[in-house]
PDB file of C-alpha atoms in Angstrom:
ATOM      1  CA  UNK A 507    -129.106   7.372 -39.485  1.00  0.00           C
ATOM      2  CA  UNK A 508    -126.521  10.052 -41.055  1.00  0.00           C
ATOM      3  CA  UNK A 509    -126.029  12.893 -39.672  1.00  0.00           C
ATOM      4  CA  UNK A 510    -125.424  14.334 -42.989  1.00  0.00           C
ATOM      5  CA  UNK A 511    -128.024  14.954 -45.188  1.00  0.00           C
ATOM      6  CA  UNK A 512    -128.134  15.130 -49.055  1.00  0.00           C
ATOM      7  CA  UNK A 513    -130.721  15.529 -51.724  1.00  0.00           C
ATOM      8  CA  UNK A 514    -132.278  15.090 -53.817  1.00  0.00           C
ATOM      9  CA  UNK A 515    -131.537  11.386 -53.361  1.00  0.00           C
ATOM     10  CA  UNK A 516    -131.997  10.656 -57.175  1.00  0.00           C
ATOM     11  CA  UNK A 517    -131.348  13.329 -59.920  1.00  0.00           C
ATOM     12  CA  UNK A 518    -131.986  12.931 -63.827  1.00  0.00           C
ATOM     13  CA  UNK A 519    -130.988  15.661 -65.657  1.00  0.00           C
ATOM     14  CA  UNK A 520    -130.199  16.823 -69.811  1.00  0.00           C
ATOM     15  CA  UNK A 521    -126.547  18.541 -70.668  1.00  0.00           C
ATOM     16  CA  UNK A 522    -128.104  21.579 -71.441  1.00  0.00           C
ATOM     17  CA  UNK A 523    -129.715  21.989 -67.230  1.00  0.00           C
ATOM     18  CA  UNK A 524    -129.187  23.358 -64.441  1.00  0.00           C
ATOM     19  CA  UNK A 525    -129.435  22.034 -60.848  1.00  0.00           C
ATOM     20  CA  UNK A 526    -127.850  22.078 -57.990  1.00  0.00           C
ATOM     21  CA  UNK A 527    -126.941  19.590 -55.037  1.00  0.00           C
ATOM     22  CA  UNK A 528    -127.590  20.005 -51.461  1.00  0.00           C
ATOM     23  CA  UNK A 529    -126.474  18.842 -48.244  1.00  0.00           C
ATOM     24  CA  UNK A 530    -126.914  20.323 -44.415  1.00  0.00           C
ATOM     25  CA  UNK A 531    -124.927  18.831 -41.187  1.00  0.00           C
ATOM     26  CA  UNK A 532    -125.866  20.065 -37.699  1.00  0.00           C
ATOM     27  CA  UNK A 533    -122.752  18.474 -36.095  1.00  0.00           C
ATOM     28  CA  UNK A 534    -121.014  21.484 -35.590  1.00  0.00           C
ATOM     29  CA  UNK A 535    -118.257  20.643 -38.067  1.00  0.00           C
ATOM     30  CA  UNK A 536    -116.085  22.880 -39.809  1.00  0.00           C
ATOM     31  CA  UNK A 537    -114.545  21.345 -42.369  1.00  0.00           C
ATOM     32  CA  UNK A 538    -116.817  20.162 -45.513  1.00  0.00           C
ATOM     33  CA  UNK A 539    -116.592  17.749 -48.647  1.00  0.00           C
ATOM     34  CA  UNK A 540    -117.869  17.353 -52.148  1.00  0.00           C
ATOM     35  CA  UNK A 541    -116.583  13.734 -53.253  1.00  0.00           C
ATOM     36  CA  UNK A 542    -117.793  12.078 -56.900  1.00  0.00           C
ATOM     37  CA  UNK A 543    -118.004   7.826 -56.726  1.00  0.00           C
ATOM     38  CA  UNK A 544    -117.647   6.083 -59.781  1.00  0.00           C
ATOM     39  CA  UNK A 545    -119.283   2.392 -59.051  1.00  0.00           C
ATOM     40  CA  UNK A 546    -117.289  -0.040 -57.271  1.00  0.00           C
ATOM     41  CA  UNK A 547    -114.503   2.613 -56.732  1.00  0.00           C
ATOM     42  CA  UNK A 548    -113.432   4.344 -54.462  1.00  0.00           C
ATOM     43  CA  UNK A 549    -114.424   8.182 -53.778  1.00  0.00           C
ATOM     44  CA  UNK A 550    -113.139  10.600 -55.550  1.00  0.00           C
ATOM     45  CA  UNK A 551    -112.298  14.506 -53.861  1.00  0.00           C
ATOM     46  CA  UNK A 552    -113.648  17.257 -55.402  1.00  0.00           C
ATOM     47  CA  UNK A 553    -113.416  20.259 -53.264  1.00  0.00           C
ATOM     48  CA  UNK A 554    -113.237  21.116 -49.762  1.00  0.00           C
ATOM     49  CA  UNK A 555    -114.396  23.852 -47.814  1.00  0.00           C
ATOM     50  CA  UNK A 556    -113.272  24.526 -44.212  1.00  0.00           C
ATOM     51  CA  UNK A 557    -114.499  27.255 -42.193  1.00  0.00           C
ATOM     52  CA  UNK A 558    -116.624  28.470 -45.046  1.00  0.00           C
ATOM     53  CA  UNK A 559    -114.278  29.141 -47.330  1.00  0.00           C
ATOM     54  CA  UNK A 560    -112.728  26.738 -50.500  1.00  0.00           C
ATOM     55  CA  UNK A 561    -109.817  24.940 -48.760  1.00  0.00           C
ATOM     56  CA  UNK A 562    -109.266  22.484 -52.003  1.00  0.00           C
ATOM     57  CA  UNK A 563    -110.513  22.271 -55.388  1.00  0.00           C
ATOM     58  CA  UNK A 564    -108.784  19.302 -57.077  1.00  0.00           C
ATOM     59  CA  UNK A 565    -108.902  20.574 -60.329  1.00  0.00           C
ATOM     60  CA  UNK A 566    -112.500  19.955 -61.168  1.00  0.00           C
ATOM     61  CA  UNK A 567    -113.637  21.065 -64.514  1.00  0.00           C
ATOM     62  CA  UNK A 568    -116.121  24.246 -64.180  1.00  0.00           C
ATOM     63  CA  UNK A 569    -119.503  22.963 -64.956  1.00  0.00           C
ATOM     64  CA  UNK A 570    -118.848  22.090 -61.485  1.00  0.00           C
ATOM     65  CA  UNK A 571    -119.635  25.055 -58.804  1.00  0.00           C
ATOM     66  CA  UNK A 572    -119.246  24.708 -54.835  1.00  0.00           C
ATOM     67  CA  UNK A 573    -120.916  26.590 -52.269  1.00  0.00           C
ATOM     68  CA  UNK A 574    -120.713  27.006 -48.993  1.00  0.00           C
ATOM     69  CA  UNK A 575    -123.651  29.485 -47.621  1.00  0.00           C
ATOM     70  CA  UNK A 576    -122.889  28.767 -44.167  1.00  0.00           C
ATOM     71  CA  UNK A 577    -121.151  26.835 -41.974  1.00  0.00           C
ATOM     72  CA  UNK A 578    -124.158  23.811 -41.859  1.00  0.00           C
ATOM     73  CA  UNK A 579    -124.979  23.918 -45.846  1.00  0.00           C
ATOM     74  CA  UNK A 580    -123.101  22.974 -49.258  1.00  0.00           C
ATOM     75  CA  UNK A 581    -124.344  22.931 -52.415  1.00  0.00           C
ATOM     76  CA  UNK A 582    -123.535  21.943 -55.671  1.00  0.00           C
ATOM     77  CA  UNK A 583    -124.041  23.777 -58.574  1.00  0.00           C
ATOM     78  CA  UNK A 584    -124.370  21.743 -61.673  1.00  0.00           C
ATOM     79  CA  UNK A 585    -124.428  23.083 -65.437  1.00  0.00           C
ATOM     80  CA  UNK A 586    -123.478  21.655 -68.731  1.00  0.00           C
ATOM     81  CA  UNK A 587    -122.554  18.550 -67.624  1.00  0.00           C
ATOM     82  CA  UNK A 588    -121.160  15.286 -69.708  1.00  0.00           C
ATOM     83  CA  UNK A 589    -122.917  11.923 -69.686  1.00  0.00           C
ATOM     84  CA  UNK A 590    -119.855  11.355 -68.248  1.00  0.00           C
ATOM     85  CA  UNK A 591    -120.376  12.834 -64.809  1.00  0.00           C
ATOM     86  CA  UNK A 592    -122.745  10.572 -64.175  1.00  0.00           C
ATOM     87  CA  UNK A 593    -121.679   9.059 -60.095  1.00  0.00           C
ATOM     88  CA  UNK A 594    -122.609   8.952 -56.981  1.00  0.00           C
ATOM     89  CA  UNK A 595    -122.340  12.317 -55.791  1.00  0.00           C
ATOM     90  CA  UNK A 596    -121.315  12.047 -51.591  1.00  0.00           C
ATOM     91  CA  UNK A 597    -121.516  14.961 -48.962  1.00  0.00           C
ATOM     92  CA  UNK A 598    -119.203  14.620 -46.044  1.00  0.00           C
ATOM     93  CA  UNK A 599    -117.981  16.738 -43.088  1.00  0.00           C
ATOM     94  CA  UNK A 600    -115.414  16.365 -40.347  1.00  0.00           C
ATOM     95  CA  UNK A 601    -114.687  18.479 -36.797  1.00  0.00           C
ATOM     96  CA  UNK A 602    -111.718  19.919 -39.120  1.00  0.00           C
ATOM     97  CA  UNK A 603    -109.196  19.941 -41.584  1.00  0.00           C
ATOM     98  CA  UNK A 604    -106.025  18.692 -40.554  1.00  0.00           C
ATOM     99  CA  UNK A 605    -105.760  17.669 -37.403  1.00  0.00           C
ATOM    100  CA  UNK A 606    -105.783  13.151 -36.806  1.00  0.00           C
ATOM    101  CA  UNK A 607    -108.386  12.929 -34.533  1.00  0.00           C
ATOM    102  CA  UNK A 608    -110.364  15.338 -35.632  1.00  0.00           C
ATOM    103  CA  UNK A 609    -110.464  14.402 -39.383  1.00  0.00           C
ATOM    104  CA  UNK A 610    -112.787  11.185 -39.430  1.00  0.00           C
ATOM    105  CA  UNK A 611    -114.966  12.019 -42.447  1.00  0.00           C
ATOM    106  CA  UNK A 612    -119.004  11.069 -41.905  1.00  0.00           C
ATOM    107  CA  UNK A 613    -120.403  10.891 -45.233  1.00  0.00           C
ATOM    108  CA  UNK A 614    -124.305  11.378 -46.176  1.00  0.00           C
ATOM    109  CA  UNK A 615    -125.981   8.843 -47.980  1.00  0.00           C
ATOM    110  CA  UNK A 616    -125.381  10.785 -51.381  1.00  0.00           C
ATOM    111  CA  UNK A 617    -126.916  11.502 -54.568  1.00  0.00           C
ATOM    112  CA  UNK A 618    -127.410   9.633 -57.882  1.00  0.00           C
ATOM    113  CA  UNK A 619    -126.885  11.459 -60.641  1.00  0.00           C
ATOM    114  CA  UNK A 620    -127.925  10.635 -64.397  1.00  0.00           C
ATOM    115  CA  UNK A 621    -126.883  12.776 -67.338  1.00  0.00           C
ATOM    116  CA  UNK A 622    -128.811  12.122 -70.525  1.00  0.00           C
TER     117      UNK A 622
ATOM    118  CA  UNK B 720    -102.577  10.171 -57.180  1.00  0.00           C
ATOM    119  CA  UNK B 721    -101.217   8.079 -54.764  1.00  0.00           C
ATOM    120  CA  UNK B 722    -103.467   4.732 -53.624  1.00  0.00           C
ATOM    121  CA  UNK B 723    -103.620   2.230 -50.898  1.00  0.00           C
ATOM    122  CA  UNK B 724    -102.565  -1.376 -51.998  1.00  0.00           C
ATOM    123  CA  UNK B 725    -105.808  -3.471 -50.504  1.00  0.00           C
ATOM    124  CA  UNK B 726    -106.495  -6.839 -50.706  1.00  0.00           C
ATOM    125  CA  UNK B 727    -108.686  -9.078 -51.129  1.00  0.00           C
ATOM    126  CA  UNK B 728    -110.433  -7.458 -54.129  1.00  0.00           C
ATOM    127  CA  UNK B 729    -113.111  -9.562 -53.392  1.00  0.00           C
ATOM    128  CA  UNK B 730    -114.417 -12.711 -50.845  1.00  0.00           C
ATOM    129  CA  UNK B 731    -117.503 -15.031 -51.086  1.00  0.00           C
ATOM    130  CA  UNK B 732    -117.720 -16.726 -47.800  1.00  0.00           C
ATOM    131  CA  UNK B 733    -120.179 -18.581 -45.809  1.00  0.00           C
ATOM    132  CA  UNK B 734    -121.987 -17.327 -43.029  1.00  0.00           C
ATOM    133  CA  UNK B 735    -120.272 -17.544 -39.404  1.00  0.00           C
ATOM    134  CA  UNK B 736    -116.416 -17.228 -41.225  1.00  0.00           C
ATOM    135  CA  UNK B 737    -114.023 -14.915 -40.570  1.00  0.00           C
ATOM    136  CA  UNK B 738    -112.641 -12.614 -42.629  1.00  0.00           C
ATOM    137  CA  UNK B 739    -109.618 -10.712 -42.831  1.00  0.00           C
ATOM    138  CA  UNK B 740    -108.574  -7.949 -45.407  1.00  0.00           C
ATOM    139  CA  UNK B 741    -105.868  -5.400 -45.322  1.00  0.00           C
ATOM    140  CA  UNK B 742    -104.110  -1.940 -47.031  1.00  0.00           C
ATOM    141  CA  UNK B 743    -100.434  -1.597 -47.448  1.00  0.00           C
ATOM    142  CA  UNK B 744     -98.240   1.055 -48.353  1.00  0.00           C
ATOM    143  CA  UNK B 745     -94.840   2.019 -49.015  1.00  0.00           C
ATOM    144  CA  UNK B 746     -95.453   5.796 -47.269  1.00  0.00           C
ATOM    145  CA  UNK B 747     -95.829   5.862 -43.989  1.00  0.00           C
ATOM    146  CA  UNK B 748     -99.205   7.272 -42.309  1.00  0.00           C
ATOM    147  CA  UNK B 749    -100.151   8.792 -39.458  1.00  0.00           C
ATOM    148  CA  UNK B 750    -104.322   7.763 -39.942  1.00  0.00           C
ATOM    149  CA  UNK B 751    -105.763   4.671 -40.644  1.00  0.00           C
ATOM    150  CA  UNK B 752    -109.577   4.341 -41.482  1.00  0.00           C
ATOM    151  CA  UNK B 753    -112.025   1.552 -42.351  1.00  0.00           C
ATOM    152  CA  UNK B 754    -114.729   2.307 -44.030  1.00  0.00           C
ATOM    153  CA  UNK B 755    -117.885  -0.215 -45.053  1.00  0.00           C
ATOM    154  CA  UNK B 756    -120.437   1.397 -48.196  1.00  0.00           C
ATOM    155  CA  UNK B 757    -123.662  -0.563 -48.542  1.00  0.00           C
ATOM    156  CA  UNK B 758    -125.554  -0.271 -52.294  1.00  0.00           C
ATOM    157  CA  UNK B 759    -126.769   3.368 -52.876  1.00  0.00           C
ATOM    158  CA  UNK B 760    -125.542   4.701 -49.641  1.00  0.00           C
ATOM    159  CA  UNK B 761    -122.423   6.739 -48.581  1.00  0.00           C
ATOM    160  CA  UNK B 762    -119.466   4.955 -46.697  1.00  0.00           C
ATOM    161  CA  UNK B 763    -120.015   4.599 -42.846  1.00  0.00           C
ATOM    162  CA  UNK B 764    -116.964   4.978 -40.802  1.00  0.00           C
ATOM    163  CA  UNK B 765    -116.195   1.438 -38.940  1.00  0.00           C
ATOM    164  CA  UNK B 766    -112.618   2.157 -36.778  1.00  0.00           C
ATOM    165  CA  UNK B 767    -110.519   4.880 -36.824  1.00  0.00           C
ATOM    166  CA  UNK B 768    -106.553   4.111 -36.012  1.00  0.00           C
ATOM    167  CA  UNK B 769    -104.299   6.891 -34.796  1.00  0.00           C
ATOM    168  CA  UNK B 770    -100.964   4.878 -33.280  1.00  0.00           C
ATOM    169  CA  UNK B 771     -98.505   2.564 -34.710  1.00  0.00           C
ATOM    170  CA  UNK B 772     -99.401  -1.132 -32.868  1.00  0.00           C
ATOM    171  CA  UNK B 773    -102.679   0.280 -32.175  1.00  0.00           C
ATOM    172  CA  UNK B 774    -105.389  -2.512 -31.767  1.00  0.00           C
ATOM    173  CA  UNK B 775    -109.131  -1.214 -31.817  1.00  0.00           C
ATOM    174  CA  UNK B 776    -112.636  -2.900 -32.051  1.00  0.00           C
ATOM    175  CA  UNK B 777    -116.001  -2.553 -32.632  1.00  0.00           C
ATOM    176  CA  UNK B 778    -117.974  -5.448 -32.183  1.00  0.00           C
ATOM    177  CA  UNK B 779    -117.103  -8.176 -34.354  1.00  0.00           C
ATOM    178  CA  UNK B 780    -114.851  -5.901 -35.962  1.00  0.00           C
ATOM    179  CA  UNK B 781    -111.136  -5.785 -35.259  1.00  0.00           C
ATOM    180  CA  UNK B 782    -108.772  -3.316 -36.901  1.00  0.00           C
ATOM    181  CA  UNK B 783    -104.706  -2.934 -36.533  1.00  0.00           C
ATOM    182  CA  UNK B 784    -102.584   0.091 -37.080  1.00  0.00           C
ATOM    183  CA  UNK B 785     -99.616  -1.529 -38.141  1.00  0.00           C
ATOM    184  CA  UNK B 786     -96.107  -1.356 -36.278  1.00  0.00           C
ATOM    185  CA  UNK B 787     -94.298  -0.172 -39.387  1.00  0.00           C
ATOM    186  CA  UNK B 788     -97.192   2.094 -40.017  1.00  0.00           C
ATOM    187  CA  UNK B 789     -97.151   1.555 -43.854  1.00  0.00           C
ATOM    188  CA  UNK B 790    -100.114  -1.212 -43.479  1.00  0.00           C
ATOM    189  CA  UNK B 791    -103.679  -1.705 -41.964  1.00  0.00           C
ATOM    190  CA  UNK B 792    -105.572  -4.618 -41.505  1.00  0.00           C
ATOM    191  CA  UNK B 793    -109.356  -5.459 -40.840  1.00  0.00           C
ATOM    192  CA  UNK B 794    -110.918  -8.478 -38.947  1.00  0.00           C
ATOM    193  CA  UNK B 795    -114.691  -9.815 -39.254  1.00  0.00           C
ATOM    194  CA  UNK B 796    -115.544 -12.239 -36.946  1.00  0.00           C
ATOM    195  CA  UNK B 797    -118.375 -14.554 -37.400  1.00  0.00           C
ATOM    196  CA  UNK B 798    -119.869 -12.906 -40.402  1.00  0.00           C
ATOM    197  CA  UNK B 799    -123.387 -12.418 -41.203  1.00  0.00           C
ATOM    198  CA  UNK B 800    -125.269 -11.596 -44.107  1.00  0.00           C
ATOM    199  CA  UNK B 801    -126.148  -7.715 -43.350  1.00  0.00           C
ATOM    200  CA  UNK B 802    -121.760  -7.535 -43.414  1.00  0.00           C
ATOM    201  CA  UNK B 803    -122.333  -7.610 -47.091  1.00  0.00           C
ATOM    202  CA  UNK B 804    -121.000  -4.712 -49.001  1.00  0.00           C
ATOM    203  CA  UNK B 805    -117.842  -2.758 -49.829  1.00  0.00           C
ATOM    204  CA  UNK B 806    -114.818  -2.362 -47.414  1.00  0.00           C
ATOM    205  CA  UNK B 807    -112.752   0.765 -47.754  1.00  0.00           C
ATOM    206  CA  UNK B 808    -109.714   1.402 -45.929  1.00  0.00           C
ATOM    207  CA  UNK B 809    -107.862   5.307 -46.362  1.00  0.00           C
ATOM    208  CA  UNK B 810    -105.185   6.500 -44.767  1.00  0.00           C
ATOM    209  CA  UNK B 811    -103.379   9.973 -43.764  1.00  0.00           C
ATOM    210  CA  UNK B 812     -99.793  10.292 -44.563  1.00  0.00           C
ATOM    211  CA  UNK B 813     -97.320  11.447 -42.335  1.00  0.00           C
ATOM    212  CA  UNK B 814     -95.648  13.750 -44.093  1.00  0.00           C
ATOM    213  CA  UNK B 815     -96.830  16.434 -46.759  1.00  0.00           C
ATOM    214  CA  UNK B 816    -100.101  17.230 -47.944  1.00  0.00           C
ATOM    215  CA  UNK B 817    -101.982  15.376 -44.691  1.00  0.00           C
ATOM    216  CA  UNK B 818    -105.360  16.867 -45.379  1.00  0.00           C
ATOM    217  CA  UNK B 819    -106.486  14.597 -47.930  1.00  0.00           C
ATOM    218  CA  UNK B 820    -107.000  11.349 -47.102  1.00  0.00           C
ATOM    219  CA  UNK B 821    -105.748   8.580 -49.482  1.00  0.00           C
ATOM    220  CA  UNK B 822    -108.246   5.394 -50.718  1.00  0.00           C
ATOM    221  CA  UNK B 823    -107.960   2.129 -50.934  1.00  0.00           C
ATOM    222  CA  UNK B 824    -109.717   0.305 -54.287  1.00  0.00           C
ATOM    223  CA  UNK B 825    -111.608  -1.900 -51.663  1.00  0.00           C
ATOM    224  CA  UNK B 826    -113.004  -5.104 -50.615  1.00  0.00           C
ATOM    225  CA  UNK B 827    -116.517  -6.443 -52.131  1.00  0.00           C
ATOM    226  CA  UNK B 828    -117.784  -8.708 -49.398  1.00  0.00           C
ATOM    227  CA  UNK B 829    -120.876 -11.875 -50.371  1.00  0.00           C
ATOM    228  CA  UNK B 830    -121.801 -13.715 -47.648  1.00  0.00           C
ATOM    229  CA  UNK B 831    -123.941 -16.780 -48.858  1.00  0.00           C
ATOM    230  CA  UNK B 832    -125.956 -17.435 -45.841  1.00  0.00           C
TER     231      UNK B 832
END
């Protein structure tokens, strides 16, 4: 089982909504993820936030909002978004940012999302 | 951005082969990773490489940091249907921006049992 955990598992939702995207790790990592997955690609990074605060944002568009509440949760903030941004939306944390062995990333199962 | 070169794109094989697959590069890294993603679920970390000749497994699972350190390469041995799925490797680099890690397109595995 992951030690990350995301949901909702499965999100529908119009281009007019919003919602947000959640995930919680109890690992005692520092260093957290937001990746998007097309299918059969590989993931994408969005932003990442280490030691609470936003360590990367690689130029995401901003219908896409990150936040970090506390060191164990991440969310996701979603609004006005394009059919387009449709993916596999993965979670993921690590012990921290840069050093080698520290920097394996353990991903949560992730969630599906469908705009309409 | 910058990618892995992996190969095989894909592999059918039969049940009890072994498989081999592997990322190349012309940067050198510092990191190697394997990664497997079943259908609908988030990529599960395999072996993790940190040293140029390093040899690691897990299981049936061999992995190889390679000498030159511009190239990875993963070993299944004895494969059986539940190694179905999609085989990521990424990579570190040595030099510059080292946070990020760097993907490979990856490997589609079918095992026809």
């Amino acid at each position: 089982d992951t030690e990350v955990t995301q949901t909702p598992k499965h999100l529908v939702m119009g281009m007019t909504n919003k919602k947000s995207l959640k995930c919680e790790q109890h690992m005692g990592h520092r260093a957290m993820y937001w990746y998007k997955q097309k299918a059969k690609k590989p993931p994408e990074l969005m932003f990442v936030y280490s030691y609470e605060k936003l360590s990367i944002n690689e130029s995401v568009p901003s219908r896409f909002s990150p936040e970090c509440p506390n060191s164990s949760l991440l969310n996701l903030h979603l609004h006005a978004l394009q059919p387009e941004d449709s993916a596999l939306y993965l979670c993921a944390s690590s012990e921290a940012l840069q050093f080698a062995n520290t920097g394996e990333l353990f991903f949560g199962e992730g969630s599906r999302l469908t705009v309409l | 951005g910058q990618q892995l070169n992996q190969s095989p794109q894909s592999m059918f094989i039969q049940e009890g082969e072994d498989v081999s697959m592997n990322c190349t590069s012309s940067s050198i890294f510092n990191t190697w990773l394997w990664y497997k993603q079943d259908p609908g679920e988030g990529p599960v970390l395999l072996i993790a490489l940190y040293k140029a000749g390093e040899l690691t497994s897990n299981g049936r699972l061999t992995a190889q940091f390679g000498i030159t350190r511009k190239d990875s390469f993963l070993n299944i041995s004895a494969s059986i249907p539940s190694d179905v799925g999609i085989y990521f490797c990424a990579g570190r680099l040595q030099a510059g921006n080292n946070r990020k890690l760097i993907w490979g397109l990856g490997t589609s595995l079918a095992v026809n049992p």
